[in-house]
Short mmCIF file of C-alpha atoms in Angstrom, two decimals:
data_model
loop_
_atom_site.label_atom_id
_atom_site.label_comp_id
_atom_site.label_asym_id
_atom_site.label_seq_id
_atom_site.Cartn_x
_atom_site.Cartn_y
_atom_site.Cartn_z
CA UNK U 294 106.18 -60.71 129.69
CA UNK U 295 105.25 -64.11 129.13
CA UNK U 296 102.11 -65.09 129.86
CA UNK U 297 103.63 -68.10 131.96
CA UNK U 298 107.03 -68.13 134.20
CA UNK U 299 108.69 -71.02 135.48
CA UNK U 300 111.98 -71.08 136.93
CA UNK U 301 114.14 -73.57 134.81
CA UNK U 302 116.18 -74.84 137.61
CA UNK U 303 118.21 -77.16 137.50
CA UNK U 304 116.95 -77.91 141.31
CA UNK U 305 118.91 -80.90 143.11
CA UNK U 306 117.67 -82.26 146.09
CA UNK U 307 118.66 -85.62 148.36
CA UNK U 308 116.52 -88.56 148.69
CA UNK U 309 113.35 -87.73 150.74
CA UNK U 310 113.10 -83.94 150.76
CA UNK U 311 110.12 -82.35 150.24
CA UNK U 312 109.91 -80.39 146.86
CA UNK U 313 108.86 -77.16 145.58
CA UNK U 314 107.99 -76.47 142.31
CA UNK U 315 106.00 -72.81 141.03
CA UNK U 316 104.55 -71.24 138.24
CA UNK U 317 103.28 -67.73 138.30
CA UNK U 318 101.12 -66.31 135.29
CA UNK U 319 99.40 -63.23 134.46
CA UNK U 320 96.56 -64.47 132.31
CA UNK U 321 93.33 -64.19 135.03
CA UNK U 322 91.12 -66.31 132.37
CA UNK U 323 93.27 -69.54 133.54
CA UNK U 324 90.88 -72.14 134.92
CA UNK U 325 92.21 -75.23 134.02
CA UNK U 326 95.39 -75.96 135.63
CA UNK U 327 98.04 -78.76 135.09
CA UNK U 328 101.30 -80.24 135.73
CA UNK U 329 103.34 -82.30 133.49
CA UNK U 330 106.60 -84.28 134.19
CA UNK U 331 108.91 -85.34 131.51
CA UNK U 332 111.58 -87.62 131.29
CA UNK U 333 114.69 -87.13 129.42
CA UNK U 334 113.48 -87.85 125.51
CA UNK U 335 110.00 -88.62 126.13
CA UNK U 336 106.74 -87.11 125.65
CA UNK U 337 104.99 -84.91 128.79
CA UNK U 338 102.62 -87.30 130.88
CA UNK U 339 100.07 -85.58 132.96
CA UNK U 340 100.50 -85.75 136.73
CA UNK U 341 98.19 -83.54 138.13
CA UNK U 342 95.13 -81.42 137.11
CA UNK U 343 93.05 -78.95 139.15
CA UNK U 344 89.92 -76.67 137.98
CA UNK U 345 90.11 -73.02 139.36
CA UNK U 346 91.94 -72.25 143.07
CA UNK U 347 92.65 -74.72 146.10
CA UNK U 348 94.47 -77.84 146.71
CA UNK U 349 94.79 -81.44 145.18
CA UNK U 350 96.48 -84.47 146.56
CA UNK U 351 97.28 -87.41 144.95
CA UNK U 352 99.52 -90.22 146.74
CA UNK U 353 102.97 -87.93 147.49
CA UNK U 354 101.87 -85.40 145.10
CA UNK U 355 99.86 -82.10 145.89
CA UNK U 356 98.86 -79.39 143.58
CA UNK U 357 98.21 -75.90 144.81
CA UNK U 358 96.29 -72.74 143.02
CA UNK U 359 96.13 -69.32 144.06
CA UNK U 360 94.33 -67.74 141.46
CA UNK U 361 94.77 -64.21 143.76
CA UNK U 362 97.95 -63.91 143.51
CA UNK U 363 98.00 -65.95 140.10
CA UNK U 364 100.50 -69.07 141.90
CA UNK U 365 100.52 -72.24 141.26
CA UNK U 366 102.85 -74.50 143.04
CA UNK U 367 103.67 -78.35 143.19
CA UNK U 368 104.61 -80.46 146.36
CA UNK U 369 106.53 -83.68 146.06
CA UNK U 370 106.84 -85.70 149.51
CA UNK U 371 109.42 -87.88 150.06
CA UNK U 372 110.99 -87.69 146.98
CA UNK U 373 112.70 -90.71 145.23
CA UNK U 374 115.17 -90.59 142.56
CA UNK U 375 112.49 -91.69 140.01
CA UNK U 376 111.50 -88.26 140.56
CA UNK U 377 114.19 -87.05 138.19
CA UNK U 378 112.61 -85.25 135.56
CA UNK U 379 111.76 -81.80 134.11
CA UNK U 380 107.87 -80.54 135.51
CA UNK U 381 106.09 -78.02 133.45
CA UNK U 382 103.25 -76.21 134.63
CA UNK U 383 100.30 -75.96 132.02
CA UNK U 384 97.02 -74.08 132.09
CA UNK U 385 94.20 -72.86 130.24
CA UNK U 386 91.00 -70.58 129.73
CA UNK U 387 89.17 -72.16 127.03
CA UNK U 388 89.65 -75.95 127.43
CA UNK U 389 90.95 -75.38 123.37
CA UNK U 390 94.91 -74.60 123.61
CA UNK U 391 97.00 -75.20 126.35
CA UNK U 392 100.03 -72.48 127.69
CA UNK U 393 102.97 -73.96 128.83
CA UNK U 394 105.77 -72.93 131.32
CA UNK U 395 109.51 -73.63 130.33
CA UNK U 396 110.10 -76.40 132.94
CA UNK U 397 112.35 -76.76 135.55
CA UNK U 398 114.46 -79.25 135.81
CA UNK U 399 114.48 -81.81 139.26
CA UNK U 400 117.52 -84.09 140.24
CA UNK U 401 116.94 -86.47 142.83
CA UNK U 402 120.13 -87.38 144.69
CA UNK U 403 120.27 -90.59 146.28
CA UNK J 85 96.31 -99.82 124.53
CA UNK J 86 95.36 -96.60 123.13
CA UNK J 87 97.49 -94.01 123.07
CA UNK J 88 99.71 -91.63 120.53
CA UNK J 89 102.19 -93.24 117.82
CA UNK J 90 105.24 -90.79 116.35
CA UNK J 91 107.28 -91.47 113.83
CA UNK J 92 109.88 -91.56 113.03
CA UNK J 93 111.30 -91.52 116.38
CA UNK J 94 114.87 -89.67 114.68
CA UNK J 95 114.89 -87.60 111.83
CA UNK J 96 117.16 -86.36 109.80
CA UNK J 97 117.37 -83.40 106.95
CA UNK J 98 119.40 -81.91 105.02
CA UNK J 99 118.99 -78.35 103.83
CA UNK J 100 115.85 -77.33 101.31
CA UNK J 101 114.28 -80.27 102.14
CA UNK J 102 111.15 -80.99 103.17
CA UNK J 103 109.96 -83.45 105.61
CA UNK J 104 106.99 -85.04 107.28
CA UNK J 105 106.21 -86.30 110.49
CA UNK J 106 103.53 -88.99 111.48
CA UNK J 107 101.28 -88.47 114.22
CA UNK J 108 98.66 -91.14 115.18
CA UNK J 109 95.96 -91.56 117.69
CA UNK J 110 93.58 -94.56 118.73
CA UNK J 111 92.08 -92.74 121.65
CA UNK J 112 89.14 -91.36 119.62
CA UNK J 113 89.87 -88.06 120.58
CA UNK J 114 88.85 -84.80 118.19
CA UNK J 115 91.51 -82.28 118.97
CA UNK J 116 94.97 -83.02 117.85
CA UNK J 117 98.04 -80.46 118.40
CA UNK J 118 101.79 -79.93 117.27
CA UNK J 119 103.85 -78.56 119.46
CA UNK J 120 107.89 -78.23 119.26
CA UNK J 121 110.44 -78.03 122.36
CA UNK J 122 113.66 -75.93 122.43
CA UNK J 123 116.21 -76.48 125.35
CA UNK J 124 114.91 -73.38 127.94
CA UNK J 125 112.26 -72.40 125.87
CA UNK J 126 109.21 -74.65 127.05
CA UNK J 127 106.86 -76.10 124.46
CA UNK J 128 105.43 -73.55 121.52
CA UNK J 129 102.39 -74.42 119.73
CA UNK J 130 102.84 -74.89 116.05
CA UNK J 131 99.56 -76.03 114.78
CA UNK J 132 96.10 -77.14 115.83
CA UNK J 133 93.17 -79.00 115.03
CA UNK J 134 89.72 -79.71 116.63
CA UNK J 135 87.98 -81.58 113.99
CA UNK J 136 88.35 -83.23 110.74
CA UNK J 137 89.18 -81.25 107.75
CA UNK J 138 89.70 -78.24 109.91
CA UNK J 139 93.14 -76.59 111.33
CA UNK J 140 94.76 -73.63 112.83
CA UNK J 141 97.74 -71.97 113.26
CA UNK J 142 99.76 -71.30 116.76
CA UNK J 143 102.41 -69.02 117.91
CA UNK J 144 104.89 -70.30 115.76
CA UNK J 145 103.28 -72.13 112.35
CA UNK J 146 105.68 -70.08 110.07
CA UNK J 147 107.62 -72.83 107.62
CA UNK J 148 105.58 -75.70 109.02
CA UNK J 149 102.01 -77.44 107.16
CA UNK J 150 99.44 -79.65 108.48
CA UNK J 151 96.76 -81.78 107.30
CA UNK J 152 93.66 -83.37 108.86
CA UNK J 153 91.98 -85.48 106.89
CA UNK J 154 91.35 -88.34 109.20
CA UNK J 155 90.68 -88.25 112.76
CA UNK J 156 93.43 -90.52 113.60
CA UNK J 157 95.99 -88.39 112.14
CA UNK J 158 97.31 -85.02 111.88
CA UNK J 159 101.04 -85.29 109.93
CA UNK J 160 103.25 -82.52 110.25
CA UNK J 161 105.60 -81.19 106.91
CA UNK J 162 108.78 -78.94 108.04
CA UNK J 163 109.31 -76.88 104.65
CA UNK J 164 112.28 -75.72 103.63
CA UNK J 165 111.13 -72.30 104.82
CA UNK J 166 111.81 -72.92 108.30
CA UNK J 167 114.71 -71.70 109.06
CA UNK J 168 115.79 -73.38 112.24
CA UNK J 169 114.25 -76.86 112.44
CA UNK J 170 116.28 -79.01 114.42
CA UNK J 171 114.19 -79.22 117.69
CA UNK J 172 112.07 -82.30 119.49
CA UNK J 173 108.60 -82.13 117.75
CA UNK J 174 105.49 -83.48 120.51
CA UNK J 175 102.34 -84.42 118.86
CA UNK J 176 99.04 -84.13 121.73
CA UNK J 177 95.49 -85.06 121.42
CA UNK J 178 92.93 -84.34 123.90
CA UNK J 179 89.36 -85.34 124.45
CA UNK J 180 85.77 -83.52 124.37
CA UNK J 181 85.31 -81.70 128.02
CA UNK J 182 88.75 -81.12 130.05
CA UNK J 183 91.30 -83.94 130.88
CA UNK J 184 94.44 -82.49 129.70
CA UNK J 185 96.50 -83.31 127.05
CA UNK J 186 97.67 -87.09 125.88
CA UNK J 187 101.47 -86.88 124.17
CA UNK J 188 102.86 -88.85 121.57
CA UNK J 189 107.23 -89.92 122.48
CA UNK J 190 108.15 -86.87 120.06
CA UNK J 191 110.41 -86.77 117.22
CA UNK J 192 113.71 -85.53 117.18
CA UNK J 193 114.48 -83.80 113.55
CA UNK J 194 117.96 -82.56 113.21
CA UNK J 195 119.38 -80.63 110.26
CA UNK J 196 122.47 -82.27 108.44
#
């Protein structure tokens, strides 16, 4: 099992949905907790980060933890076709190596 | 602007050859990481370093070397011992405390 699952998608949505991106894990170290979008042949640019469980909101973005039920979820409001991209969830115990999830890919359709 | 420099952006080997890649940071940060993305597969951790003159290996440093003898840089050789290196190599740093990872644009290496 790995030690973090992510749906790969590919998830298409129209202009202005709301979002839904998730990540379970199984490591209960994870404290650090991060999400990542990627465009197509560019590096990963950090979106969001969040230290141990609850919620964090920045502009249409919100972050979610559950560390009981080891969840971690993504929220994208109104969604615009900018939004296009691969997300990868990210965590970490140590604050020394970062585990990834495999990404799932978001279309935005106009 | 400080940030992550890759190069080359497109690479190109052909077999039992080696190659290197270039990884350079301005943003004074100590820990540098190579990391290499597979279509489905996520990014895998190759090699790491937190300090100067000081490196370890990830899940997957097998046919790959790294040096670190400047804090700016951390270059990454694919040896002819890897087996399957065509893949879209990411170069990270990251700061003392916690603030996540900065990425370099990546490198594309493809075997001809």
């Amino acid at each position: 099992q790995k030690e973090v699952e992510q749906d790969p998608g590919p998830l298409s949505v129209p202009e202005g949905a709301i979002v839904s991106l998730n990540c379970t894990y199984s490591n209960s170290a994870f404290q650090y907790f991060m999400w990542y979008r990627q465009y197509s042949r560019k590096g990963p640019e950090l979106l969001m980060y969040t230290y141990s469980s609850g919620n964090k909101e920045d502009g249409r973005f919100t972050a979610q933890v559950d560390k009981s039920s080891k969840y971690i979820s993504l929220f994208i409001r109104d969604s615009q076709p900018s939004d296009s991209a691969t997300y990868l969830c990210a965590m970490d115990s140590s604050a020394s190596k970062i585990i990834f999830g495999s990404g799932t890919r978001l279309s935005i359709r106009p | 602007d400080g940030g992550i420099t890759q190069s080359p952006k497109y690479l190109f080997r052909k077999e039992g050859q080696n190659v290197t890649l270039s990884c350079e940071q301005n943003l004074n940060h100590d820990a540098m990481y190579w990391y290499r993305q597979d279509p489905g597969q996520g990014l895998r951790l190759i090699y790491y370093s937190q300090i100067v003159n000081d490196f370890q290996k990830g899940d997957i440093a097998e046919g790959y070397s790294v040096s670190r003898e400047k804090k700016e840089s951390f270059p990454l050789t694919v040896t002819s011992a890897q087996k399957n290196p065509t893949a879209f190599y990411l170069c990270a740093s990251k700061a003392g405390g916690y603030y996540g990872y900065t990425f370099g644009s990546g490198t594309r290496l493809t075997v001809v």
